[in-house]
Amino acid sequence: MSNQGVTYKTDKIMPTWEQLAEMGRDLQFYPSVTEHPKVLTQNVKGIPIFDEDEIGEHRQYFDTLLASVMAEGGSSYSIISAHMKYGKVYDLLTHPKIVACVKDLIGEDVIGWGAHYFCKMPHDPKTVGWHQDAGYWPLSPSKTVTVWLAIDDAAVENGAMRFISGSHHLG
């Protein structure tokens, strides 16, 4: 069962291009500077983007959206292209703090081309092997960045993401 075209009580469907033009919203990215390191080193850890209250709001939104998708027959892995369907996800994708960090890594001209809410539920037997995200993307060359925004505490005990040091140099 597909959740495309379905409006949940918690959100609105992403407006059409015509509706966006009529809204008068400024949809441009603007240059910004962060205090974060410009080079990937062992000292670079997660970058806090939102405070606890803001992350709590995102978590509550995601939980409600996830429950709606799963009630419709979807899975915790099936909320893809979310920025095209849910206005709040689009706003998150284009959030100035997130865009600033991406610009620090790949330069000024950035395009937010995808957003995927992904949730591995407790005791889910599925595994994700070692990989580089760019291998899954329809882009060539793959001068691109994955922004992983954890809305739960990420720790070894609950299966946090792991990285292979230096693997970003391999393509």
mmCIF file of N, CA and C in Angstrom, residues 64-129:
data_model
loop_
_atom_site.group_PDB
_atom_site.id
_atom_site.type_symbol
_atom_site.label_atom_id
_atom_site.label_comp_id
_atom_site.label_asym_id
_atom_site.label_seq_id
_atom_site.Cartn_x
_atom_site.Cartn_y
_atom_site.Cartn_z
ATOM 1 N N THR A 64 4.680 10.230 15.065
ATOM 2 C CA THR A 64 3.306 10.311 14.574
ATOM 3 C C THR A 64 3.241 9.935 13.096
ATOM 4 N N LEU A 65 4.186 10.451 12.315
ATOM 5 C CA LEU A 65 4.231 10.118 10.893
ATOM 6 C C LEU A 65 4.496 8.627 10.693
ATOM 7 N N LEU A 66 5.444 8.080 11.441
ATOM 8 C CA LEU A 66 5.766 6.657 11.343
ATOM 9 C C LEU A 66 4.545 5.797 11.673
ATOM 10 N N ALA A 67 3.826 6.144 12.726
ATOM 11 C CA ALA A 67 2.631 5.378 13.098
ATOM 12 C C ALA A 67 1.597 5.412 11.972
ATOM 13 N N SER A 68 1.432 6.570 11.330
ATOM 14 C CA SER A 68 0.480 6.686 10.221
ATOM 15 C C SER A 68 0.900 5.831 9.037
ATOM 16 N N VAL A 69 2.184 5.875 8.690
ATOM 17 C CA VAL A 69 2.695 5.093 7.558
ATOM 18 C C VAL A 69 2.556 3.602 7.840
ATOM 19 N N MET A 70 2.907 3.179 9.052
ATOM 20 C CA MET A 70 2.829 1.756 9.389
ATOM 21 C C MET A 70 1.377 1.283 9.462
ATOM 22 N N ALA A 71 0.464 2.136 9.934
ATOM 23 C CA ALA A 71 -0.951 1.770 9.980
ATOM 24 C C ALA A 71 -1.511 1.567 8.574
ATOM 25 N N GLU A 72 -0.885 2.225 7.606
ATOM 26 C CA GLU A 72 -1.305 2.115 6.217
ATOM 27 C C GLU A 72 -0.660 0.923 5.510
ATOM 28 N N GLY A 73 0.203 0.187 6.231
ATOM 29 C CA GLY A 73 0.847 -0.978 5.647
ATOM 30 C C GLY A 73 2.290 -0.756 5.243
ATOM 31 N N GLY A 74 2.807 0.443 5.460
ATOM 32 C CA GLY A 74 4.206 0.723 5.158
ATOM 33 C C GLY A 74 5.096 0.184 6.261
ATOM 34 N N SER A 75 6.383 0.451 6.139
ATOM 35 C CA SER A 75 7.321 0.001 7.157
ATOM 36 C C SER A 75 8.169 1.171 7.624
ATOM 37 N N SER A 76 8.972 0.922 8.639
ATOM 38 C CA SER A 76 9.822 1.978 9.174
ATOM 39 C C SER A 76 10.931 2.352 8.196
ATOM 40 N N TYR A 77 11.078 1.594 7.123
ATOM 41 C CA TYR A 77 12.083 1.885 6.098
ATOM 42 C C TYR A 77 11.474 2.591 4.888
ATOM 43 N N SER A 78 10.166 2.839 4.896
ATOM 44 C CA SER A 78 9.489 3.236 3.662
ATOM 45 C C SER A 78 9.112 4.708 3.565
ATOM 46 N N ILE A 79 9.659 5.561 4.402
ATOM 47 C CA ILE A 79 9.304 6.979 4.314
ATOM 48 C C ILE A 79 10.380 7.675 3.474
ATOM 49 N N ILE A 80 10.333 7.422 2.160
ATOM 50 C CA ILE A 80 11.349 7.958 1.261
ATOM 51 C C ILE A 80 10.800 9.167 0.494
ATOM 52 N N SER A 81 11.699 9.969 -0.030
ATOM 53 C CA SER A 81 11.331 11.223 -0.703
ATOM 54 C C SER A 81 10.399 12.041 0.179
ATOM 55 N N ALA A 82 10.646 12.001 1.471
ATOM 56 C CA ALA A 82 9.754 12.634 2.447
ATOM 57 C C ALA A 82 9.646 14.139 2.243
ATOM 58 N N HIS A 83 10.696 14.772 1.744
ATOM 59 C CA HIS A 83 10.669 16.221 1.530
ATOM 60 C C HIS A 83 9.680 16.618 0.440
ATOM 61 N N MET A 84 9.311 15.690 -0.421
ATOM 62 C CA MET A 84 8.344 15.962 -1.479
ATOM 63 C C MET A 84 6.904 15.763 -1.004
ATOM 64 N N LYS A 85 6.735 15.118 0.138
ATOM 65 C CA LYS A 85 5.403 14.772 0.616
ATOM 66 C C LYS A 85 4.990 15.536 1.865
ATOM 67 N N TYR A 86 5.966 15.931 2.671
ATOM 68 C CA TYR A 86 5.663 16.486 3.985
ATOM 69 C C TYR A 86 6.416 17.800 4.177
ATOM 70 N N GLY A 87 5.643 18.877 4.341
ATOM 71 C CA GLY A 87 6.236 20.204 4.462
ATOM 72 C C GLY A 87 7.250 20.330 5.579
ATOM 73 N N LYS A 88 7.001 19.675 6.697
ATOM 74 C CA LYS A 88 7.946 19.767 7.822
ATOM 75 C C LYS A 88 9.284 19.117 7.488
ATOM 76 N N VAL A 89 9.265 18.080 6.687
ATOM 77 C CA VAL A 89 10.518 17.439 6.288
ATOM 78 C C VAL A 89 11.263 18.339 5.308
ATOM 79 N N TYR A 90 10.536 18.984 4.416
ATOM 80 C CA TYR A 90 11.166 19.939 3.500
ATOM 81 C C TYR A 90 11.844 21.058 4.290
ATOM 82 N N ASP A 91 11.142 21.579 5.290
ATOM 83 C CA ASP A 91 11.721 22.641 6.119
ATOM 84 C C ASP A 91 12.963 22.158 6.855
ATOM 85 N N LEU A 92 12.974 20.911 7.283
ATOM 86 C CA LEU A 92 14.146 20.345 7.947
ATOM 87 C C LEU A 92 15.307 20.210 6.957
ATOM 88 N N LEU A 93 15.024 19.732 5.764
ATOM 89 C CA LEU A 93 16.044 19.573 4.727
ATOM 90 C C LEU A 93 16.714 20.904 4.387
ATOM 91 N N THR A 94 15.954 21.982 4.425
ATOM 92 C CA THR A 94 16.477 23.296 4.046
ATOM 93 C C THR A 94 16.809 24.172 5.254
ATOM 94 N N HIS A 95 16.883 23.571 6.430
ATOM 95 C CA HIS A 95 17.164 24.345 7.645
ATOM 96 C C HIS A 95 18.541 25.010 7.534
ATOM 97 N N PRO A 96 18.634 26.302 7.825
ATOM 98 C CA PRO A 96 19.902 27.029 7.667
ATOM 99 C C PRO A 96 21.088 26.413 8.410
ATOM 100 N N LYS A 97 20.879 25.849 9.581
ATOM 101 C CA LYS A 97 21.998 25.247 10.322
ATOM 102 C C LYS A 97 22.529 24.002 9.611
ATOM 103 N N ILE A 98 21.634 23.227 9.026
ATOM 104 C CA ILE A 98 22.045 22.028 8.302
ATOM 105 C C ILE A 98 22.735 22.420 6.997
ATOM 106 N N VAL A 99 22.125 23.342 6.270
ATOM 107 C CA VAL A 99 22.700 23.780 4.997
ATOM 108 C C VAL A 99 24.088 24.384 5.210
ATOM 109 N N ALA A 100 24.284 25.130 6.293
ATOM 110 C CA ALA A 100 25.595 25.733 6.569
ATOM 111 C C ALA A 100 26.671 24.667 6.720
ATOM 112 N N CYS A 101 26.363 23.590 7.412
ATOM 113 C CA CYS A 101 27.350 22.511 7.592
ATOM 114 C C CYS A 101 27.664 21.818 6.273
ATOM 115 N N VAL A 102 26.646 21.615 5.440
ATOM 116 C CA VAL A 102 26.865 20.987 4.136
ATOM 117 C C VAL A 102 27.747 21.882 3.270
ATOM 118 N N LYS A 103 27.479 23.177 3.284
ATOM 119 C CA LYS A 103 28.296 24.113 2.500
ATOM 120 C C LYS A 103 29.745 24.098 2.957
ATOM 121 N N ASP A 104 29.956 23.949 4.245
ATOM 122 C CA ASP A 104 31.326 23.872 4.751
ATOM 123 C C ASP A 104 32.075 22.694 4.136
ATOM 124 N N LEU A 105 31.360 21.625 3.814
ATOM 125 C CA LEU A 105 31.994 20.419 3.281
ATOM 126 C C LEU A 105 32.148 20.420 1.763
ATOM 127 N N ILE A 106 31.111 20.875 1.038
ATOM 128 C CA ILE A 106 31.164 20.732 -0.424
ATOM 129 C C ILE A 106 31.066 22.039 -1.191
ATOM 130 N N GLY A 107 30.952 23.157 -0.512
ATOM 131 C CA GLY A 107 30.914 24.431 -1.219
ATOM 132 C C GLY A 107 29.536 25.061 -1.225
ATOM 133 N N GLU A 108 29.483 26.215 -1.860
ATOM 134 C CA GLU A 108 28.296 27.067 -1.807
ATOM 135 C C GLU A 108 27.078 26.531 -2.550
ATOM 136 N N ASP A 109 27.280 25.932 -3.697
ATOM 137 C CA ASP A 109 26.146 25.523 -4.526
ATOM 138 C C ASP A 109 25.655 24.147 -4.105
ATOM 139 N N VAL A 110 24.594 24.130 -3.313
ATOM 140 C CA VAL A 110 24.055 22.859 -2.839
ATOM 141 C C VAL A 110 22.591 22.724 -3.241
ATOM 142 N N ILE A 111 22.193 21.496 -3.431
ATOM 143 C CA ILE A 111 20.803 21.170 -3.741
ATOM 144 C C ILE A 111 20.384 20.057 -2.798
ATOM 145 N N GLY A 112 19.282 20.254 -2.104
ATOM 146 C CA GLY A 112 18.715 19.192 -1.274
ATOM 147 C C GLY A 112 17.857 18.312 -2.163
ATOM 148 N N TRP A 113 18.358 17.152 -2.546
ATOM 149 C CA TRP A 113 17.665 16.326 -3.534
ATOM 150 C C TRP A 113 16.934 15.133 -2.927
ATOM 151 N N GLY A 114 17.115 14.861 -1.660
ATOM 152 C CA GLY A 114 16.435 13.708 -1.091
ATOM 153 C C GLY A 114 16.353 13.777 0.417
ATOM 154 N N ALA A 115 15.306 13.219 0.955
ATOM 155 C CA ALA A 115 15.153 13.109 2.407
ATOM 156 C C ALA A 115 14.459 11.782 2.696
ATOM 157 N N HIS A 116 15.016 11.030 3.601
ATOM 158 C CA HIS A 116 14.504 9.698 3.894
ATOM 159 C C HIS A 116 14.488 9.522 5.406
ATOM 160 N N TYR A 117 13.298 9.391 5.955
ATOM 161 C CA TYR A 117 13.196 9.022 7.364
ATOM 162 C C TYR A 117 13.431 7.520 7.440
ATOM 163 N N PHE A 118 14.369 7.122 8.234
ATOM 164 C CA PHE A 118 14.757 5.715 8.335
ATOM 165 C C PHE A 118 14.762 5.358 9.811
ATOM 166 N N CYS A 119 14.082 4.288 10.140
ATOM 167 C CA CYS A 119 13.995 3.898 11.543
ATOM 168 C C CYS A 119 14.172 2.389 11.655
ATOM 169 N N LYS A 120 15.184 1.987 12.367
ATOM 170 C CA LYS A 120 15.381 0.561 12.645
ATOM 171 C C LYS A 120 14.774 0.306 14.022
ATOM 172 N N MET A 121 13.671 -0.392 14.021
ATOM 173 C CA MET A 121 12.929 -0.625 15.250
ATOM 174 C C MET A 121 13.669 -1.625 16.148
ATOM 175 N N PRO A 122 13.421 -1.558 17.463
ATOM 176 C CA PRO A 122 14.064 -2.518 18.374
ATOM 177 C C PRO A 122 13.781 -3.957 17.941
ATOM 178 N N HIS A 123 14.796 -4.780 18.025
ATOM 179 C CA HIS A 123 14.719 -6.209 17.706
ATOM 180 C C HIS A 123 14.468 -6.493 16.222
ATOM 181 N N ASP A 124 14.612 -5.496 15.374
ATOM 182 C CA ASP A 124 14.486 -5.692 13.929
ATOM 183 C C ASP A 124 15.683 -6.521 13.462
ATOM 184 N N PRO A 125 15.450 -7.664 12.820
ATOM 185 C CA PRO A 125 16.570 -8.531 12.436
ATOM 186 C C PRO A 125 17.340 -8.056 11.196
ATOM 187 N N LYS A 126 16.818 -7.059 10.474
ATOM 188 C CA LYS A 126 17.500 -6.590 9.268
ATOM 189 C C LYS A 126 18.854 -5.989 9.623
ATOM 190 N N THR A 127 19.813 -6.195 8.746
ATOM 191 C CA THR A 127 21.129 -5.591 8.931
ATOM 192 C C THR A 127 21.466 -4.753 7.707
ATOM 193 N N VAL A 128 22.295 -3.773 7.922
ATOM 194 C CA VAL A 128 22.810 -2.954 6.831
ATOM 195 C C VAL A 128 24.315 -3.140 6.843
ATOM 196 N N GLY A 129 24.840 -3.745 5.781
ATOM 197 C CA GLY A 129 26.276 -4.000 5.712
ATOM 198 C C GLY A 129 27.068 -2.721 5.495
#
